[in-house]
């Protein structure tokens, strides 16, 4: 999909105050300085919607940078494209007393291509200005006007710009004709002022004196504590197309019409498809063959030009050039399946974003396209931009969320499959042969599934030198000699990765008097406990649910016996569960550990309970066996 993040940043907006604001830092109250690296002194956004296809947007902001940690905020970076222009830029720098020490000229402002690192073709450009001051604190101020000829989305607004940033004043205003239809969502308890002015209506939101929030461990963001507004047009005009966003069904109809006639294949490609699947006996076999062909013969290249940011490149074009963006490759795969007699649907999804809101349709909630092959019993989703992901595996950043299926009759809300903790597994078996000197010879075999497969897959793509380096850097065990390592995906069609390591360790035993002590969890141990946070503000969660199963077998050297072994441990909580078991037999110790974690979002008041749960696991992971010499 179109590089939506850049578009939304460029849309972010003002109705200038003509009076000069005093930016003397001494006038900032102490509560706004507390925990802050910067203070938004004044932000004014104003968008005047003139028709369904045009608007004028004005923006002004002044930010006081309190210390070096806030320097990243000292820049203007505003995006425009062929359907908008930025003019009337004004920028200035102020010292701590609020005295203007520099006024920037147009020649100071860079105008450059908005490179996102993966788009080969795009028309986004950036007006860029970096403010520089060696003295702290200092204040930056800039303003501009942006005119839009084509309006797919409206500015969003949030009074807190991020962690460590307080806000003295922020105002957001939308002005529209009474006949113009839009919708908006706001945070809880945010007041909306609505005023009729002649044949126009103004919506206004504001915040004053909002204290900074420090970044908190495992934070799920600050939307649950900030004031925010999201707005979207209903009807729109853009790049010679018209559409309606008043519901997801109509949104899907617009996407469908953009793609009409776009999945035709050249005759040579049709013949190729028929040849590839001629021996396949089931639809699943056909899908697998064609998905393998897609991965082996195409590559991902982003294309962001006008409505091309939303309309897939023609399938016949992809067949010629062998590249495309997420839309183009998904559409090409759809065309291949269609030739094989298999029906499929394009899917609009927010990759790594929250689920689409079923009751609020807007383009800003999605940034990606995949493909779906519906079935009553076994619906398959395909990630068409990856040359490595197995068929049906779309990644945990796309799992368990509302997405929009594009059908002939419009958009239909469906949900991607959830990945349970048991499916996101790590199963590890380790054998450690202890030597008389306390060092060990270790053989380890790990199997990673789904999300944990995805987390570790990069090892299969690295050069051996880089792989060796990463193993040595990340190992919990003290490696004296890394003898061998291997990373394999046994079946390219399943999200399972195996890891095999063989190495010699440094000293594993510690001495106390005439006893030797062995920490039994040597390979998957919690090494620290998160600090408690009193009066926590933000919600928290783990990145994904998972299940780790570890078994470590220690072979003791002759001459040593087990004098003490810990008792089994079980820990249960709403956050997850943990067990550790200890068994000794003859000259071996068998240690098994299982940890399961849930990925739900928890309220801030639960965080210290989570820390206590984590602390119990940390203590359990430190359990030791006591060894003694045989007399």
CSV table of N, CA and C in Angstrom, one decimal, residues 436-558:
chain,number,residue,atom,x,y,z
A,436,UNK,N,36.6,-33.2,34.6
A,436,UNK,CA,37.1,-33.1,36.0
A,436,UNK,C,37.5,-31.7,36.4
A,437,UNK,N,37.8,-30.8,35.4
A,437,UNK,CA,38.2,-29.5,35.8
A,437,UNK,C,37.1,-28.5,35.8
A,438,UNK,N,35.8,-29.0,35.7
A,438,UNK,CA,34.7,-28.1,35.8
A,438,UNK,C,34.2,-27.5,34.5
A,439,UNK,N,35.0,-27.7,33.4
A,439,UNK,CA,34.5,-27.3,32.1
A,439,UNK,C,33.5,-28.3,31.5
A,440,UNK,N,32.9,-28.0,30.4
A,440,UNK,CA,31.9,-28.9,29.8
A,440,UNK,C,32.0,-29.0,28.3
A,441,UNK,N,31.6,-30.2,27.8
A,441,UNK,CA,31.4,-30.4,26.4
A,441,UNK,C,29.9,-30.4,26.1
A,442,UNK,N,29.5,-29.5,25.3
A,442,UNK,CA,28.0,-29.3,25.1
A,442,UNK,C,27.6,-29.6,23.7
A,443,UNK,N,26.4,-30.3,23.7
A,443,UNK,CA,25.7,-30.5,22.4
A,443,UNK,C,24.3,-30.0,22.7
A,444,UNK,N,23.8,-29.1,21.8
A,444,UNK,CA,22.5,-28.5,22.0
A,444,UNK,C,21.7,-28.6,20.6
A,445,UNK,N,20.5,-29.0,20.7
A,445,UNK,CA,19.6,-29.0,19.6
A,445,UNK,C,18.3,-28.3,19.9
A,446,UNK,N,18.0,-27.2,19.2
A,446,UNK,CA,16.8,-26.4,19.4
A,446,UNK,C,15.9,-26.4,18.2
A,447,UNK,N,14.6,-26.4,18.5
A,447,UNK,CA,13.6,-26.4,17.4
A,447,UNK,C,12.7,-25.1,17.7
A,448,UNK,N,12.6,-24.2,16.7
A,448,UNK,CA,11.8,-23.0,16.8
A,448,UNK,C,10.6,-23.1,15.9
A,449,UNK,N,9.5,-22.7,16.4
A,449,UNK,CA,8.3,-22.7,15.6
A,449,UNK,C,7.6,-21.4,15.5
A,450,UNK,N,7.0,-21.0,14.4
A,450,UNK,CA,6.2,-19.9,14.1
A,450,UNK,C,6.9,-18.6,14.5
A,451,UNK,N,6.4,-17.9,15.5
A,451,UNK,CA,7.0,-16.6,15.9
A,451,UNK,C,8.5,-16.7,16.3
A,452,UNK,N,8.8,-17.8,17.0
A,452,UNK,CA,10.2,-18.0,17.3
A,452,UNK,C,11.0,-18.5,16.1
A,453,UNK,N,10.4,-19.1,15.2
A,453,UNK,CA,11.1,-19.4,13.9
A,453,UNK,C,11.4,-18.1,13.2
A,454,UNK,N,10.4,-17.2,13.2
A,454,UNK,CA,10.6,-15.9,12.6
A,454,UNK,C,11.7,-15.1,13.3
A,455,UNK,N,11.8,-15.1,14.6
A,455,UNK,CA,12.8,-14.4,15.3
A,455,UNK,C,14.2,-14.9,15.1
A,456,UNK,N,14.4,-16.2,14.7
A,456,UNK,CA,15.7,-16.8,14.6
A,456,UNK,C,16.1,-17.1,13.1
A,457,UNK,N,15.1,-16.8,12.2
A,457,UNK,CA,15.4,-17.2,10.8
A,457,UNK,C,16.6,-16.5,10.2
A,458,UNK,N,16.9,-15.3,10.7
A,458,UNK,CA,18.1,-14.6,10.1
A,458,UNK,C,19.3,-15.4,10.1
A,459,UNK,N,19.5,-16.3,11.0
A,459,UNK,CA,20.7,-17.1,11.1
A,459,UNK,C,20.9,-18.0,9.9
A,460,UNK,N,19.8,-18.3,9.2
A,460,UNK,CA,20.0,-19.1,7.9
A,460,UNK,C,20.5,-18.3,6.8
A,461,UNK,N,20.4,-17.0,6.9
A,461,UNK,CA,20.8,-16.1,5.8
A,461,UNK,C,22.2,-15.4,6.0
A,462,UNK,N,22.8,-15.6,7.2
A,462,UNK,CA,24.0,-15.0,7.5
A,462,UNK,C,25.2,-15.8,6.9
A,463,UNK,N,26.3,-15.1,6.7
A,463,UNK,CA,27.5,-15.7,6.3
A,463,UNK,C,28.1,-16.4,7.6
A,464,UNK,N,28.8,-17.5,7.5
A,464,UNK,CA,29.3,-18.3,8.7
A,464,UNK,C,30.0,-17.4,9.7
A,465,UNK,N,30.8,-16.5,9.2
A,465,UNK,CA,31.6,-15.6,10.1
A,465,UNK,C,30.6,-14.8,10.9
A,466,UNK,N,29.6,-14.2,10.3
A,466,UNK,CA,28.6,-13.4,11.1
A,466,UNK,C,27.8,-14.3,12.0
A,467,UNK,N,27.5,-15.5,11.6
A,467,UNK,CA,26.7,-16.4,12.5
A,467,UNK,C,27.6,-16.8,13.7
A,468,UNK,N,28.8,-17.1,13.5
A,468,UNK,CA,29.7,-17.4,14.6
A,468,UNK,C,29.8,-16.2,15.6
A,469,UNK,N,29.9,-15.0,15.1
A,469,UNK,CA,30.0,-13.8,15.9
A,469,UNK,C,28.7,-13.7,16.7
A,470,UNK,N,27.6,-13.8,16.1
A,470,UNK,CA,26.3,-13.7,16.9
A,470,UNK,C,26.1,-14.7,17.9
A,471,UNK,N,26.5,-15.9,17.7
A,471,UNK,CA,26.4,-17.0,18.7
A,471,UNK,C,27.3,-16.7,19.9
A,472,UNK,N,28.5,-16.3,19.6
A,472,UNK,CA,29.4,-15.9,20.7
A,472,UNK,C,28.9,-14.8,21.6
A,473,UNK,N,28.3,-13.8,20.9
A,473,UNK,CA,27.8,-12.6,21.6
A,473,UNK,C,26.6,-12.9,22.4
A,474,UNK,N,25.7,-13.8,21.9
A,474,UNK,CA,24.4,-14.0,22.6
A,474,UNK,C,24.4,-15.1,23.5
A,475,UNK,N,25.4,-16.0,23.5
A,475,UNK,CA,25.4,-17.2,24.4
A,475,UNK,C,25.4,-16.8,25.9
A,476,UNK,N,24.5,-17.5,26.6
A,476,UNK,CA,24.5,-17.4,28.0
A,476,UNK,C,25.7,-18.2,28.7
A,477,UNK,N,26.0,-19.2,28.0
A,477,UNK,CA,27.2,-20.1,28.5
A,477,UNK,C,28.5,-19.4,28.1
A,478,UNK,N,29.5,-19.6,29.0
A,478,UNK,CA,30.8,-19.1,28.6
A,478,UNK,C,31.5,-20.0,27.6
A,479,UNK,N,31.5,-19.7,26.3
A,479,UNK,CA,32.1,-20.5,25.3
A,479,UNK,C,33.6,-20.4,25.2
A,480,UNK,N,34.3,-21.5,25.4
A,480,UNK,CA,35.7,-21.5,25.2
A,480,UNK,C,36.1,-21.8,23.8
A,481,UNK,N,35.3,-22.7,23.2
A,481,UNK,CA,35.6,-23.1,21.8
A,481,UNK,C,34.3,-23.5,21.1
A,482,UNK,N,33.9,-22.8,20.1
A,482,UNK,CA,32.8,-23.1,19.3
A,482,UNK,C,33.2,-24.0,18.2
A,483,UNK,N,32.8,-25.3,18.3
A,483,UNK,CA,33.3,-26.3,17.4
A,483,UNK,C,32.5,-26.4,16.1
A,484,UNK,N,31.2,-26.3,16.3
A,484,UNK,CA,30.3,-26.4,15.1
A,484,UNK,C,29.0,-25.8,15.3
A,485,UNK,N,28.3,-25.4,14.3
A,485,UNK,CA,26.9,-24.8,14.4
A,485,UNK,C,26.2,-25.1,13.1
A,486,UNK,N,24.9,-25.2,13.2
A,486,UNK,CA,24.1,-25.5,12.0
A,486,UNK,C,22.7,-24.9,12.2
A,487,UNK,N,22.2,-24.2,11.2
A,487,UNK,CA,20.8,-23.7,11.2
A,487,UNK,C,20.1,-24.2,9.9
A,488,UNK,N,19.0,-24.9,10.1
A,488,UNK,CA,18.3,-25.5,8.9
A,488,UNK,C,16.8,-25.3,9.1
A,489,UNK,N,16.2,-25.2,7.9
A,489,UNK,CA,14.7,-25.2,7.8
A,489,UNK,C,14.4,-26.5,7.1
A,490,UNK,N,14.1,-27.6,7.9
A,490,UNK,CA,14.0,-28.9,7.3
A,490,UNK,C,13.0,-29.0,6.2
A,491,UNK,N,11.9,-28.3,6.3
A,491,UNK,CA,10.9,-28.3,5.3
A,491,UNK,C,10.6,-26.9,5.0
A,492,UNK,N,10.8,-26.5,3.7
A,492,UNK,CA,10.6,-25.1,3.3
A,492,UNK,C,9.2,-24.7,3.4
A,493,UNK,N,8.3,-25.6,3.6
A,493,UNK,CA,6.9,-25.4,3.5
A,493,UNK,C,6.3,-25.2,4.9
A,494,UNK,N,7.1,-25.3,6.0
A,494,UNK,CA,6.6,-25.2,7.4
A,494,UNK,C,7.5,-24.2,8.1
A,495,UNK,N,6.9,-23.4,9.0
A,495,UNK,CA,7.7,-22.4,9.8
A,495,UNK,C,8.4,-23.0,11.0
A,496,UNK,N,9.4,-23.9,10.7
A,496,UNK,CA,10.1,-24.6,11.7
A,496,UNK,C,11.6,-24.5,11.4
A,497,UNK,N,12.4,-24.1,12.4
A,497,UNK,CA,13.8,-24.0,12.2
A,497,UNK,C,14.5,-24.8,13.3
A,498,UNK,N,15.6,-25.5,12.9
A,498,UNK,CA,16.4,-26.2,13.8
A,498,UNK,C,17.8,-25.6,14.0
A,499,UNK,N,18.3,-25.7,15.2
A,499,UNK,CA,19.6,-25.1,15.5
A,499,UNK,C,20.4,-26.2,16.2
A,500,UNK,N,21.6,-26.4,15.7
A,500,UNK,CA,22.5,-27.4,16.4
A,500,UNK,C,23.8,-26.7,16.7
A,501,UNK,N,24.2,-26.8,18.0
A,501,UNK,CA,25.5,-26.2,18.4
A,501,UNK,C,26.3,-27.2,19.2
A,502,UNK,N,27.6,-27.1,19.0
A,502,UNK,CA,28.6,-28.0,19.7
A,502,UNK,C,29.7,-27.1,20.1
A,503,UNK,N,30.0,-27.0,21.4
A,503,UNK,CA,31.1,-26.2,21.9
A,503,UNK,C,31.6,-26.7,23.2
A,504,UNK,N,32.8,-26.2,23.5
A,504,UNK,CA,33.4,-26.5,24.8
A,504,UNK,C,33.2,-25.2,25.7
A,505,UNK,N,32.8,-25.4,26.9
A,505,UNK,CA,32.5,-24.3,27.8
A,505,UNK,C,33.7,-24.0,28.7
A,506,UNK,N,33.7,-22.8,29.3
A,506,UNK,CA,34.6,-22.5,30.4
A,506,UNK,C,34.1,-23.1,31.6
A,507,UNK,N,34.7,-22.7,32.8
A,507,UNK,CA,34.3,-23.3,34.1
A,507,UNK,C,32.8,-23.1,34.4
A,508,UNK,N,32.1,-24.2,34.7
A,508,UNK,CA,30.7,-24.1,35.0
A,508,UNK,C,30.4,-24.3,36.5
A,509,UNK,N,31.5,-24.8,37.2
A,509,UNK,CA,31.3,-25.1,38.7
A,509,UNK,C,31.9,-24.0,39.5
A,510,UNK,N,31.3,-23.7,40.6
A,510,UNK,CA,31.9,-22.8,41.6
A,510,UNK,C,32.1,-23.5,42.9
A,511,UNK,N,33.1,-23.1,43.6
A,511,UNK,CA,33.6,-23.8,44.8
A,511,UNK,C,33.2,-23.1,46.1
A,512,UNK,N,32.9,-23.8,47.1
A,512,UNK,CA,32.6,-23.3,48.4
A,512,UNK,C,33.0,-24.3,49.4
A,513,UNK,N,34.2,-24.1,50.1
A,513,UNK,CA,34.7,-25.1,51.0
A,513,UNK,C,35.1,-26.3,50.2
A,514,UNK,N,34.5,-27.5,50.7
A,514,UNK,CA,34.8,-28.7,50.0
A,514,UNK,C,33.6,-29.1,49.1
A,515,UNK,N,32.7,-28.2,48.8
A,515,UNK,CA,31.6,-28.4,47.9
A,515,UNK,C,31.7,-27.7,46.6
A,516,UNK,N,31.0,-28.3,45.6
A,516,UNK,CA,31.0,-27.6,44.3
A,516,UNK,C,29.5,-27.3,43.9
A,517,UNK,N,29.3,-26.2,43.3
A,517,UNK,CA,27.9,-25.7,43.0
A,517,UNK,C,27.7,-25.6,41.5
A,518,UNK,N,26.6,-26.1,41.0
A,518,UNK,CA,26.3,-26.1,39.6
A,518,UNK,C,24.9,-25.4,39.4
A,519,UNK,N,24.9,-24.2,38.7
A,519,UNK,CA,23.6,-23.6,38.3
A,519,UNK,C,23.0,-24.5,37.3
A,520,UNK,N,21.8,-25.0,37.5
A,520,UNK,CA,21.3,-26.1,36.6
A,520,UNK,C,20.7,-25.5,35.3
A,521,UNK,N,20.2,-24.3,35.3
A,521,UNK,CA,19.7,-23.7,34.1
A,521,UNK,C,20.8,-22.9,33.5
A,522,UNK,N,21.5,-23.5,32.5
A,522,UNK,CA,22.7,-22.9,31.9
A,522,UNK,C,22.3,-22.3,30.5
A,523,UNK,N,21.1,-22.5,30.0
A,523,UNK,CA,20.9,-22.1,28.6
A,523,UNK,C,19.7,-21.2,28.3
A,524,UNK,N,18.8,-21.0,29.3
A,524,UNK,CA,17.6,-20.2,29.0
A,524,UNK,C,17.2,-19.6,30.3
A,525,UNK,N,18.1,-18.7,30.9
A,525,UNK,CA,17.9,-18.2,32.2
A,525,UNK,C,17.6,-16.7,32.2
A,526,UNK,N,16.7,-16.3,33.1
A,526,UNK,CA,16.5,-14.9,33.3
A,526,UNK,C,17.6,-14.3,34.1
A,527,UNK,N,18.3,-13.3,33.6
A,527,UNK,CA,19.5,-12.8,34.3
A,527,UNK,C,19.2,-11.5,35.1
A,528,UNK,N,18.0,-11.0,35.0
A,528,UNK,CA,17.7,-9.8,35.7
A,528,UNK,C,16.2,-9.7,35.9
A,529,UNK,N,15.8,-8.8,36.8
A,529,UNK,CA,14.4,-8.6,37.1
A,529,UNK,C,14.0,-7.1,36.7
A,530,UNK,N,12.9,-6.9,36.0
A,530,UNK,CA,12.6,-5.5,35.7
A,530,UNK,C,12.3,-4.7,37.0
A,531,UNK,N,12.6,-3.4,37.0
A,531,UNK,CA,12.3,-2.6,38.1
A,531,UNK,C,10.8,-2.4,38.3
A,532,UNK,N,10.4,-2.3,39.5
A,532,UNK,CA,9.0,-1.9,39.7
A,532,UNK,C,8.8,-0.4,39.3
A,533,UNK,N,7.6,-0.1,38.8
A,533,UNK,CA,7.2,1.2,38.5
A,533,UNK,C,6.0,1.7,39.3
A,534,UNK,N,6.2,2.6,40.2
A,534,UNK,CA,5.1,3.1,41.0
A,534,UNK,C,4.3,4.1,40.1
A,535,UNK,N,3.0,4.0,40.3
A,535,UNK,CA,2.1,5.0,39.6
A,535,UNK,C,2.3,4.9,38.1
A,536,UNK,N,2.5,3.7,37.6
A,536,UNK,CA,2.7,3.5,36.1
A,536,UNK,C,1.5,4.0,35.4
A,537,UNK,N,1.8,4.5,34.2
A,537,UNK,CA,0.7,5.2,33.4
A,537,UNK,C,0.3,4.3,32.2
A,538,UNK,N,1.2,3.6,31.5
A,538,UNK,CA,0.9,3.0,30.2
A,538,UNK,C,0.6,1.5,30.4
A,539,UNK,N,-0.2,1.0,29.5
A,539,UNK,CA,-0.5,-0.5,29.4
A,539,UNK,C,0.8,-1.2,29.0
A,540,UNK,N,0.8,-2.5,29.2
A,540,UNK,CA,2.0,-3.3,28.8
A,540,UNK,C,1.7,-4.6,28.3
A,541,UNK,N,2.6,-5.2,27.6
A,541,UNK,CA,2.4,-6.6,27.0
A,541,UNK,C,3.8,-7.1,26.6
A,542,UNK,N,3.8,-8.5,26.4
A,542,UNK,CA,5.0,-9.1,25.8
A,542,UNK,C,4.8,-9.0,24.3
A,543,UNK,N,5.9,-9.1,23.5
A,543,UNK,CA,5.7,-9.0,22.0
A,543,UNK,C,4.8,-10.1,21.4
A,544,UNK,N,4.9,-11.3,21.9
A,544,UNK,CA,4.0,-12.4,21.5
A,544,UNK,C,4.0,-13.5,22.5
A,545,UNK,N,2.9,-14.2,22.5
A,545,UNK,CA,2.8,-15.4,23.4
A,545,UNK,C,3.8,-16.5,23.0
A,546,UNK,N,4.3,-17.2,23.9
A,546,UNK,CA,5.3,-18.2,23.5
A,546,UNK,C,5.4,-19.3,24.6
A,547,UNK,N,6.0,-20.4,24.1
A,547,UNK,CA,6.2,-21.6,25.0
A,547,UNK,C,7.6,-22.1,24.8
A,548,UNK,N,8.4,-22.1,25.9
A,548,UNK,CA,9.7,-22.6,25.9
A,548,UNK,C,9.8,-23.9,26.7
A,549,UNK,N,10.4,-24.9,26.1
A,549,UNK,CA,10.6,-26.2,26.8
A,549,UNK,C,12.1,-26.5,26.7
A,550,UNK,N,12.7,-26.7,27.9
A,550,UNK,CA,14.2,-27.0,27.9
A,550,UNK,C,14.4,-28.3,28.7
A,551,UNK,N,15.3,-29.1,28.2
A,551,UNK,CA,15.8,-30.2,28.9
A,551,UNK,C,17.3,-30.2,28.9
A,552,UNK,N,18.0,-30.3,30.0
A,552,UNK,CA,19.4,-30.3,30.1
A,552,UNK,C,19.8,-31.5,30.9
A,553,UNK,N,20.6,-32.4,30.2
A,553,UNK,CA,21.2,-33.6,30.9
A,553,UNK,C,22.7,-33.3,31.2
A,554,UNK,N,23.0,-33.4,32.5
A,554,UNK,CA,24.4,-33.3,32.9
A,554,UNK,C,25.0,-34.7,33.2
A,555,UNK,N,26.1,-35.0,32.5
A,555,UNK,CA,26.8,-36.2,32.9
A,555,UNK,C,28.0,-35.7,33.8
A,556,UNK,N,28.0,-36.3,35.0
A,556,UNK,CA,29.0,-35.9,36.0
A,556,UNK,C,30.3,-36.7,35.8
A,557,UNK,N,31.4,-36.1,36.1
A,557,UNK,CA,32.6,-36.9,36.0
A,557,UNK,C,32.7,-37.9,37.1
A,558,UNK,N,33.4,-39.0,36.9
A,558,UNK,CA,33.6,-40.0,38.0
A,558,UNK,C,34.3,-39.3,39.1
